[in-house]
Amino acid sequence: MSEIVLWIPTGSARPESWLQIEGLLNTRIPAGYTMRFYRTKPSIEPMKTWNGAVENFLASGAEWLWSVHDDVVVHPLALERLLSWNEPLISGLVFTKENPAFPHIWKLNDEGRHMQPVDEIREWFMAREEDIRPGAQVLYPRPADALTPVSFTSTSCSLIHREVFEKLGGDWFAMDERGGGEDRRFFAKARAHGFTPYVDRSCICGHLGLWPSGVMDFILWQGHPLFNATCEDKI
């Protein structure tokens, strides 16, 4: 029996979080797996708390860590879908909660700069426009081309095998001098240790702002001038 630790960094009890809780309570846990819940409280040293959570996860002996941020809504079948790929570092697709909605995906272009592949994501979903719905969703049947390799993404809905943390060795999360960039640094370390991060475009999450922003917001804004060119990550 394999165990999954569901980890919610800086878990809150705000009213809109009940949308998240509803999705998590209805999560389908595949046969052969058990799941325990772990939440970390807000802290003035968030990265120390995050790294402590990983240490606790490794000490527990569990096989998988499922990181779900407290402003992200997941579909009840999200965990099952992410596990189905058998990849050690895989994430669901999350969009920004401010409109126009951009995908939380960055890839290296031919010039070695990180870019958000807006055109690629738009074309992939426009080919399936009749199947997409507002909010959190898992597309069925599973599209064979749903996985896309990325340079980095958000850990808002990431399923991570313990071997990733073990090979990275410690200090998994660290902010840059501007007080951010912890996800970028984590995925960079993972790539340096031979892991390929993937995003499953068929596992769509809702991002809680005024509403659970998702792929429908992205499609509705796809005619906006900002989408005429791929968005460059100014880092």
PDB file of C-alpha atoms in Angstrom:
ATOM      1  CA  MET A   1       0.000   0.000   0.000  1.00  0.00           C
ATOM      2  CA  SER A   2       1.533   3.323  -1.110  1.00  0.00           C
ATOM      3  CA  GLU A   3       0.868   6.486   0.863  1.00  0.00           C
ATOM      4  CA  ILE A   4       0.300  10.020  -0.415  1.00  0.00           C
ATOM      5  CA  VAL A   5       0.707  13.092   1.770  1.00  0.00           C
ATOM      6  CA  LEU A   6      -1.623  15.918   0.778  1.00  0.00           C
ATOM      7  CA  TRP A   7       0.154  19.129   1.767  1.00  0.00           C
ATOM      8  CA  ILE A   8      -1.484  22.554   1.796  1.00  0.00           C
ATOM      9  CA  PRO A   9       1.108  25.309   2.385  1.00  0.00           C
ATOM     10  CA  THR A  10      -0.221  28.217   4.489  1.00  0.00           C
ATOM     11  CA  GLY A  11      -3.681  26.681   4.698  1.00  0.00           C
ATOM     12  CA  SER A  12      -6.384  29.216   5.503  1.00  0.00           C
ATOM     13  CA  ALA A  13      -9.991  29.082   6.651  1.00  0.00           C
ATOM     14  CA  ARG A  14     -11.366  31.915   4.501  1.00  0.00           C
ATOM     15  CA  PRO A  15     -14.890  31.308   3.113  1.00  0.00           C
ATOM     16  CA  GLU A  16     -13.799  30.835  -0.508  1.00  0.00           C
ATOM     17  CA  SER A  17     -11.461  28.046   0.605  1.00  0.00           C
ATOM     18  CA  TRP A  18     -14.500  25.834   1.054  1.00  0.00           C
ATOM     19  CA  LEU A  19     -14.517  25.388  -2.713  1.00  0.00           C
ATOM     20  CA  GLN A  20     -11.070  23.865  -2.358  1.00  0.00           C
ATOM     21  CA  ILE A  21     -12.064  21.761   0.643  1.00  0.00           C
ATOM     22  CA  GLU A  22     -15.081  20.401  -1.230  1.00  0.00           C
ATOM     23  CA  GLY A  23     -12.867  19.225  -4.086  1.00  0.00           C
ATOM     24  CA  LEU A  24     -10.333  17.663  -1.737  1.00  0.00           C
ATOM     25  CA  LEU A  25     -12.954  15.865   0.362  1.00  0.00           C
ATOM     26  CA  ASN A  26     -14.357  14.343  -2.825  1.00  0.00           C
ATOM     27  CA  THR A  27     -10.933  13.306  -4.154  1.00  0.00           C
ATOM     28  CA  ARG A  28     -10.929   9.791  -5.554  1.00  0.00           C
ATOM     29  CA  ILE A  29      -8.020   7.880  -4.032  1.00  0.00           C
ATOM     30  CA  PRO A  30      -6.941   5.119  -6.429  1.00  0.00           C
ATOM     31  CA  ALA A  31      -6.860   1.513  -5.263  1.00  0.00           C
ATOM     32  CA  GLY A  32      -3.593   0.623  -3.566  1.00  0.00           C
ATOM     33  CA  TYR A  33      -3.093   4.100  -2.100  1.00  0.00           C
ATOM     34  CA  THR A  34      -3.842   5.779   1.207  1.00  0.00           C
ATOM     35  CA  MET A  35      -3.697   9.500   1.857  1.00  0.00           C
ATOM     36  CA  ARG A  36      -3.025  11.657   4.890  1.00  0.00           C
ATOM     37  CA  PHE A  37      -3.531  15.397   5.234  1.00  0.00           C
ATOM     38  CA  TYR A  38      -0.844  17.886   6.301  1.00  0.00           C
ATOM     39  CA  ARG A  39      -1.289  21.654   6.514  1.00  0.00           C
ATOM     40  CA  THR A  40       1.296  24.273   7.422  1.00  0.00           C
ATOM     41  CA  LYS A  41       0.292  27.523   9.084  1.00  0.00           C
ATOM     42  CA  PRO A  42       1.283  30.986   7.816  1.00  0.00           C
ATOM     43  CA  SER A  43       4.777  31.911   8.970  1.00  0.00           C
ATOM     44  CA  ILE A  44       7.164  34.871   8.845  1.00  0.00           C
ATOM     45  CA  GLU A  45       9.694  32.325   7.546  1.00  0.00           C
ATOM     46  CA  PRO A  46       7.632  30.494   4.910  1.00  0.00           C
ATOM     47  CA  MET A  47      10.537  28.685   3.248  1.00  0.00           C
ATOM     48  CA  LYS A  48      11.681  27.293   6.592  1.00  0.00           C
ATOM     49  CA  THR A  49       8.146  26.022   7.085  1.00  0.00           C
ATOM     50  CA  TRP A  50       7.982  24.571   3.573  1.00  0.00           C
ATOM     51  CA  ASN A  51      11.306  22.779   3.936  1.00  0.00           C
ATOM     52  CA  GLY A  52      10.211  21.489   7.329  1.00  0.00           C
ATOM     53  CA  ALA A  53       7.090  20.070   5.707  1.00  0.00           C
ATOM     54  CA  VAL A  54       9.240  18.180   3.189  1.00  0.00           C
ATOM     55  CA  GLU A  55      11.414  16.829   6.006  1.00  0.00           C
ATOM     56  CA  ASN A  56       8.283  15.581   7.789  1.00  0.00           C
ATOM     57  CA  PHE A  57       7.054  14.013   4.557  1.00  0.00           C
ATOM     58  CA  LEU A  58      10.318  12.129   4.023  1.00  0.00           C
ATOM     59  CA  ALA A  59      10.371  10.985   7.654  1.00  0.00           C
ATOM     60  CA  SER A  60       6.836   9.617   7.285  1.00  0.00           C
ATOM     61  CA  GLY A  61       7.941   7.063   4.689  1.00  0.00           C
ATOM     62  CA  ALA A  62       5.171   8.126   2.292  1.00  0.00           C
ATOM     63  CA  GLU A  63       5.822   7.750  -1.425  1.00  0.00           C
ATOM     64  CA  TRP A  64       4.192  10.859  -2.892  1.00  0.00           C
ATOM     65  CA  LEU A  65       3.750  14.468  -1.806  1.00  0.00           C
ATOM     66  CA  TRP A  66       0.759  16.241  -3.344  1.00  0.00           C
ATOM     67  CA  SER A  67       1.181  19.986  -2.930  1.00  0.00           C
ATOM     68  CA  VAL A  68      -2.076  21.963  -3.285  1.00  0.00           C
ATOM     69  CA  HIS A  69      -1.970  25.657  -2.452  1.00  0.00           C
ATOM     70  CA  ASP A  70      -4.781  27.104  -0.372  1.00  0.00           C
ATOM     71  CA  ASP A  71      -6.098  29.254  -3.248  1.00  0.00           C
ATOM     72  CA  VAL A  72      -6.354  26.391  -5.744  1.00  0.00           C
ATOM     73  CA  VAL A  73      -9.422  24.243  -6.443  1.00  0.00           C
ATOM     74  CA  VAL A  74      -8.826  20.732  -7.763  1.00  0.00           C
ATOM     75  CA  HIS A  75     -11.206  18.338  -9.460  1.00  0.00           C
ATOM     76  CA  PRO A  76     -12.030  15.156  -7.498  1.00  0.00           C
ATOM     77  CA  LEU A  77     -10.291  13.121 -10.226  1.00  0.00           C
ATOM     78  CA  ALA A  78      -7.141  15.285 -10.318  1.00  0.00           C
ATOM     79  CA  LEU A  79      -5.034  13.006  -8.119  1.00  0.00           C
ATOM     80  CA  GLU A  80      -6.021   9.912 -10.055  1.00  0.00           C
ATOM     81  CA  ARG A  81      -5.137  11.606 -13.334  1.00  0.00           C
ATOM     82  CA  LEU A  82      -1.730  12.849 -12.164  1.00  0.00           C
ATOM     83  CA  LEU A  83      -0.830   9.411 -10.769  1.00  0.00           C
ATOM     84  CA  SER A  84      -1.834   7.756 -14.039  1.00  0.00           C
ATOM     85  CA  TRP A  85       1.212   9.183 -15.834  1.00  0.00           C
ATOM     86  CA  ASN A  86       3.707   7.598 -13.399  1.00  0.00           C
ATOM     87  CA  GLU A  87       6.000  10.640 -13.615  1.00  0.00           C
ATOM     88  CA  PRO A  88       8.024  11.661 -10.527  1.00  0.00           C
ATOM     89  CA  LEU A  89       7.438  15.411 -11.020  1.00  0.00           C
ATOM     90  CA  ILE A  90       4.095  16.396 -12.506  1.00  0.00           C
ATOM     91  CA  SER A  91       1.680  19.269 -12.011  1.00  0.00           C
ATOM     92  CA  GLY A  92      -1.855  20.197 -12.939  1.00  0.00           C
ATOM     93  CA  LEU A  93      -2.437  23.252 -15.115  1.00  0.00           C
ATOM     94  CA  VAL A  94      -3.050  26.466 -13.171  1.00  0.00           C
ATOM     95  CA  PHE A  95      -3.840  29.876 -14.645  1.00  0.00           C
ATOM     96  CA  THR A  96      -3.290  33.273 -13.061  1.00  0.00           C
ATOM     97  CA  LYS A  97      -6.273  34.460 -11.026  1.00  0.00           C
ATOM     98  CA  GLU A  98      -6.054  37.978 -12.465  1.00  0.00           C
ATOM     99  CA  ASN A  99      -7.439  38.605 -15.942  1.00  0.00           C
ATOM    100  CA  PRO A 100      -6.235  38.308 -18.596  1.00  0.00           C
ATOM    101  CA  ALA A 101      -5.526  34.766 -17.423  1.00  0.00           C
ATOM    102  CA  PHE A 102      -2.093  33.397 -18.315  1.00  0.00           C
ATOM    103  CA  PRO A 103      -0.966  29.781 -17.860  1.00  0.00           C
ATOM    104  CA  HIS A 104       1.512  29.184 -15.021  1.00  0.00           C
ATOM    105  CA  ILE A 105       3.956  27.493 -17.418  1.00  0.00           C
ATOM    106  CA  TRP A 106       7.405  28.621 -18.491  1.00  0.00           C
ATOM    107  CA  LYS A 107       9.605  27.089 -21.165  1.00  0.00           C
ATOM    108  CA  LEU A 108      12.985  27.997 -22.615  1.00  0.00           C
ATOM    109  CA  ASN A 109      12.865  29.530 -26.075  1.00  0.00           C
ATOM    110  CA  ASP A 110      15.581  29.234 -28.740  1.00  0.00           C
ATOM    111  CA  GLU A 111      17.396  32.201 -27.200  1.00  0.00           C
ATOM    112  CA  GLY A 112      17.543  30.559 -23.783  1.00  0.00           C
ATOM    113  CA  ARG A 113      14.946  32.852 -22.195  1.00  0.00           C
ATOM    114  CA  HIS A 114      11.965  31.674 -20.164  1.00  0.00           C
ATOM    115  CA  MET A 115       8.670  32.299 -21.933  1.00  0.00           C
ATOM    116  CA  GLN A 116       5.043  31.475 -21.219  1.00  0.00           C
ATOM    117  CA  PRO A 117       3.868  29.357 -24.191  1.00  0.00           C
ATOM    118  CA  VAL A 118       0.576  31.185 -24.594  1.00  0.00           C
ATOM    119  CA  ASP A 119       0.068  30.290 -28.259  1.00  0.00           C
ATOM    120  CA  GLU A 120       0.782  26.608 -27.647  1.00  0.00           C
ATOM    121  CA  ILE A 121      -1.679  26.385 -24.754  1.00  0.00           C
ATOM    122  CA  ARG A 122      -4.340  28.339 -26.625  1.00  0.00           C
ATOM    123  CA  GLU A 123      -4.119  26.112 -29.702  1.00  0.00           C
ATOM    124  CA  TRP A 124      -4.246  22.952 -27.603  1.00  0.00           C
ATOM    125  CA  PHE A 125      -7.440  24.022 -25.873  1.00  0.00           C
ATOM    126  CA  MET A 126      -9.104  25.571 -28.909  1.00  0.00           C
ATOM    127  CA  ALA A 127      -8.857  22.141 -30.543  1.00  0.00           C
ATOM    128  CA  ARG A 128     -10.933  20.851 -27.601  1.00  0.00           C
ATOM    129  CA  GLU A 129     -13.153  23.879 -27.097  1.00  0.00           C
ATOM    130  CA  GLU A 130     -16.363  21.844 -26.908  1.00  0.00           C
ATOM    131  CA  ASP A 131     -14.995  19.791 -24.002  1.00  0.00           C
ATOM    132  CA  ILE A 132     -13.823  22.515 -21.632  1.00  0.00           C
ATOM    133  CA  ARG A 133     -15.859  23.842 -18.707  1.00  0.00           C
ATOM    134  CA  PRO A 134     -15.435  26.619 -16.129  1.00  0.00           C
ATOM    135  CA  GLY A 135     -13.400  25.941 -12.988  1.00  0.00           C
ATOM    136  CA  ALA A 136     -11.563  22.747 -12.116  1.00  0.00           C
ATOM    137  CA  GLN A 137     -11.833  19.956 -14.672  1.00  0.00           C
ATOM    138  CA  VAL A 138     -10.228  16.703 -15.801  1.00  0.00           C
ATOM    139  CA  LEU A 139     -10.612  15.932 -19.505  1.00  0.00           C
ATOM    140  CA  TYR A 140     -11.785  12.433 -20.440  1.00  0.00           C
ATOM    141  CA  PRO A 141     -10.731  10.290 -22.104  1.00  0.00           C
ATOM    142  CA  ARG A 142      -7.138  11.159 -21.221  1.00  0.00           C
ATOM    143  CA  PRO A 143      -5.589  12.956 -24.216  1.00  0.00           C
ATOM    144  CA  ALA A 144      -2.411  11.201 -25.310  1.00  0.00           C
ATOM    145  CA  ASP A 145      -0.679  14.555 -25.831  1.00  0.00           C
ATOM    146  CA  ALA A 146      -1.799  16.141 -22.550  1.00  0.00           C
ATOM    147  CA  LEU A 147       1.669  16.084 -20.978  1.00  0.00           C
ATOM    148  CA  THR A 148       3.993  18.936 -21.843  1.00  0.00           C
ATOM    149  CA  PRO A 149       7.564  19.271 -20.493  1.00  0.00           C
ATOM    150  CA  VAL A 150       8.274  22.620 -18.848  1.00  0.00           C
ATOM    151  CA  SER A 151      11.182  24.546 -17.444  1.00  0.00           C
ATOM    152  CA  PHE A 152       9.139  25.402 -14.379  1.00  0.00           C
ATOM    153  CA  THR A 153       5.592  25.923 -13.211  1.00  0.00           C
ATOM    154  CA  SER A 154       3.782  26.584  -9.952  1.00  0.00           C
ATOM    155  CA  THR A 155       3.668  24.009  -7.158  1.00  0.00           C
ATOM    156  CA  SER A 156      -0.005  24.973  -6.738  1.00  0.00           C
ATOM    157  CA  CYS A 157      -1.009  21.432  -7.721  1.00  0.00           C
ATOM    158  CA  SER A 158       2.126  19.298  -7.944  1.00  0.00           C
ATOM    159  CA  LEU A 159       2.518  15.576  -7.357  1.00  0.00           C
ATOM    160  CA  ILE A 160       6.132  14.877  -6.385  1.00  0.00           C
ATOM    161  CA  HIS A 161       7.719  11.502  -5.737  1.00  0.00           C
ATOM    162  CA  ARG A 162       9.971  11.205  -2.696  1.00  0.00           C
ATOM    163  CA  GLU A 163      12.981  10.348  -4.891  1.00  0.00           C
ATOM    164  CA  VAL A 164      12.934  13.937  -6.185  1.00  0.00           C
ATOM    165  CA  PHE A 165      13.402  15.381  -2.703  1.00  0.00           C
ATOM    166  CA  GLU A 166      15.901  12.687  -1.760  1.00  0.00           C
ATOM    167  CA  LYS A 167      18.134  13.393  -4.757  1.00  0.00           C
ATOM    168  CA  LEU A 168      17.944  17.158  -4.268  1.00  0.00           C
ATOM    169  CA  GLY A 169      19.253  16.615  -0.756  1.00  0.00           C
ATOM    170  CA  GLY A 170      17.757  19.527   1.207  1.00  0.00           C
ATOM    171  CA  ASP A 171      16.956  23.246   1.115  1.00  0.00           C
ATOM    172  CA  TRP A 172      14.370  22.414  -1.508  1.00  0.00           C
ATOM    173  CA  PHE A 173      12.628  25.782  -1.410  1.00  0.00           C
ATOM    174  CA  ALA A 174      14.324  29.177  -1.209  1.00  0.00           C
ATOM    175  CA  MET A 175      13.230  32.676  -2.174  1.00  0.00           C
ATOM    176  CA  ASP A 176      15.289  35.040  -4.272  1.00  0.00           C
ATOM    177  CA  GLU A 177      16.336  38.531  -3.213  1.00  0.00           C
ATOM    178  CA  ARG A 178      12.925  39.888  -4.225  1.00  0.00           C
ATOM    179  CA  GLY A 179      11.076  37.553  -1.883  1.00  0.00           C
ATOM    180  CA  GLY A 180       9.775  35.123  -4.496  1.00  0.00           C
ATOM    181  CA  GLY A 181      10.942  32.614  -7.080  1.00  0.00           C
ATOM    182  CA  GLU A 182      10.766  29.572  -4.803  1.00  0.00           C
ATOM    183  CA  ASP A 183       8.991  27.464  -7.423  1.00  0.00           C
ATOM    184  CA  ARG A 184      11.423  28.484 -10.137  1.00  0.00           C
ATOM    185  CA  ARG A 185      14.401  27.542  -7.954  1.00  0.00           C
ATOM    186  CA  PHE A 186      12.882  24.214  -6.938  1.00  0.00           C
ATOM    187  CA  PHE A 187      12.249  23.140 -10.521  1.00  0.00           C
ATOM    188  CA  ALA A 188      15.690  24.355 -11.610  1.00  0.00           C
ATOM    189  CA  LYS A 189      17.299  22.142  -8.966  1.00  0.00           C
ATOM    190  CA  ALA A 190      15.122  19.216 -10.035  1.00  0.00           C
ATOM    191  CA  ARG A 191      16.154  19.636 -13.680  1.00  0.00           C
ATOM    192  CA  ALA A 192      19.819  19.844 -12.636  1.00  0.00           C
ATOM    193  CA  HIS A 193      19.382  16.456 -10.943  1.00  0.00           C
ATOM    194  CA  GLY A 194      17.979  14.838 -14.078  1.00  0.00           C
ATOM    195  CA  PHE A 195      14.215  15.228 -13.534  1.00  0.00           C
ATOM    196  CA  THR A 196      11.895  16.546 -16.231  1.00  0.00           C
ATOM    197  CA  PRO A 197       8.983  18.609 -14.874  1.00  0.00           C
ATOM    198  CA  TYR A 198       5.710  18.008 -16.683  1.00  0.00           C
ATOM    199  CA  VAL A 199       2.367  19.775 -16.709  1.00  0.00           C
ATOM    200  CA  ASP A 200      -0.775  17.795 -17.501  1.00  0.00           C
ATOM    201  CA  ARG A 201      -2.931  20.114 -19.593  1.00  0.00           C
ATOM    202  CA  SER A 202      -5.918  17.804 -19.131  1.00  0.00           C
ATOM    203  CA  CYS A 203      -5.844  18.313 -15.352  1.00  0.00           C
ATOM    204  CA  ILE A 204      -7.167  21.865 -15.021  1.00  0.00           C
ATOM    205  CA  CYS A 205      -7.281  23.621 -11.667  1.00  0.00           C
ATOM    206  CA  GLY A 206      -9.286  26.618 -10.516  1.00  0.00           C
ATOM    207  CA  HIS A 207      -7.342  29.551  -9.066  1.00  0.00           C
ATOM    208  CA  LEU A 208      -9.308  31.399  -6.387  1.00  0.00           C
ATOM    209  CA  GLY A 209      -9.570  35.137  -6.869  1.00  0.00           C
ATOM    210  CA  LEU A 210     -12.979  36.717  -7.258  1.00  0.00           C
ATOM    211  CA  TRP A 211     -13.917  33.320  -8.731  1.00  0.00           C
ATOM    212  CA  PRO A 212     -12.027  30.099  -9.549  1.00  0.00           C
ATOM    213  CA  SER A 213     -10.147  31.302 -12.627  1.00  0.00           C
ATOM    214  CA  GLY A 214      -9.408  28.580 -15.155  1.00  0.00           C
ATOM    215  CA  VAL A 215      -9.148  27.670 -18.802  1.00  0.00           C
ATOM    216  CA  MET A 216     -12.480  29.331 -19.711  1.00  0.00           C
ATOM    217  CA  ASP A 217     -11.070  32.661 -18.542  1.00  0.00           C
ATOM    218  CA  PHE A 218      -7.999  32.006 -20.670  1.00  0.00           C
ATOM    219  CA  ILE A 219     -10.129  31.248 -23.744  1.00  0.00           C
ATOM    220  CA  LEU A 220     -12.364  34.281 -23.172  1.00  0.00           C
ATOM    221  CA  TRP A 221      -9.329  36.544 -23.069  1.00  0.00           C
ATOM    222  CA  GLN A 222      -7.502  34.884 -25.968  1.00  0.00           C
ATOM    223  CA  GLY A 223      -8.396  37.740 -28.336  1.00  0.00           C
ATOM    224  CA  HIS A 224      -6.871  40.350 -26.025  1.00  0.00           C
ATOM    225  CA  PRO A 225      -3.843  42.248 -27.474  1.00  0.00           C
ATOM    226  CA  LEU A 226      -1.657  40.810 -24.725  1.00  0.00           C
ATOM    227  CA  PHE A 227      -2.123  37.406 -26.323  1.00  0.00           C
ATOM    228  CA  ASN A 228      -0.792  38.462 -29.719  1.00  0.00           C
ATOM    229  CA  ALA A 229       2.682  37.414 -28.666  1.00  0.00           C
ATOM    230  CA  THR A 230       4.166  34.943 -26.243  1.00  0.00           C
ATOM    231  CA  CYS A 231       4.630  36.502 -22.826  1.00  0.00           C
ATOM    232  CA  GLU A 232       8.248  36.802 -21.694  1.00  0.00           C
ATOM    233  CA  ASP A 233       9.171  36.102 -18.099  1.00  0.00           C
ATOM    234  CA  LYS A 234      10.989  39.225 -16.909  1.00  0.00           C
ATOM    235  CA  ILE A 235      13.394  37.474 -14.557  1.00  0.00           C
TER     236      ILE A 235
END
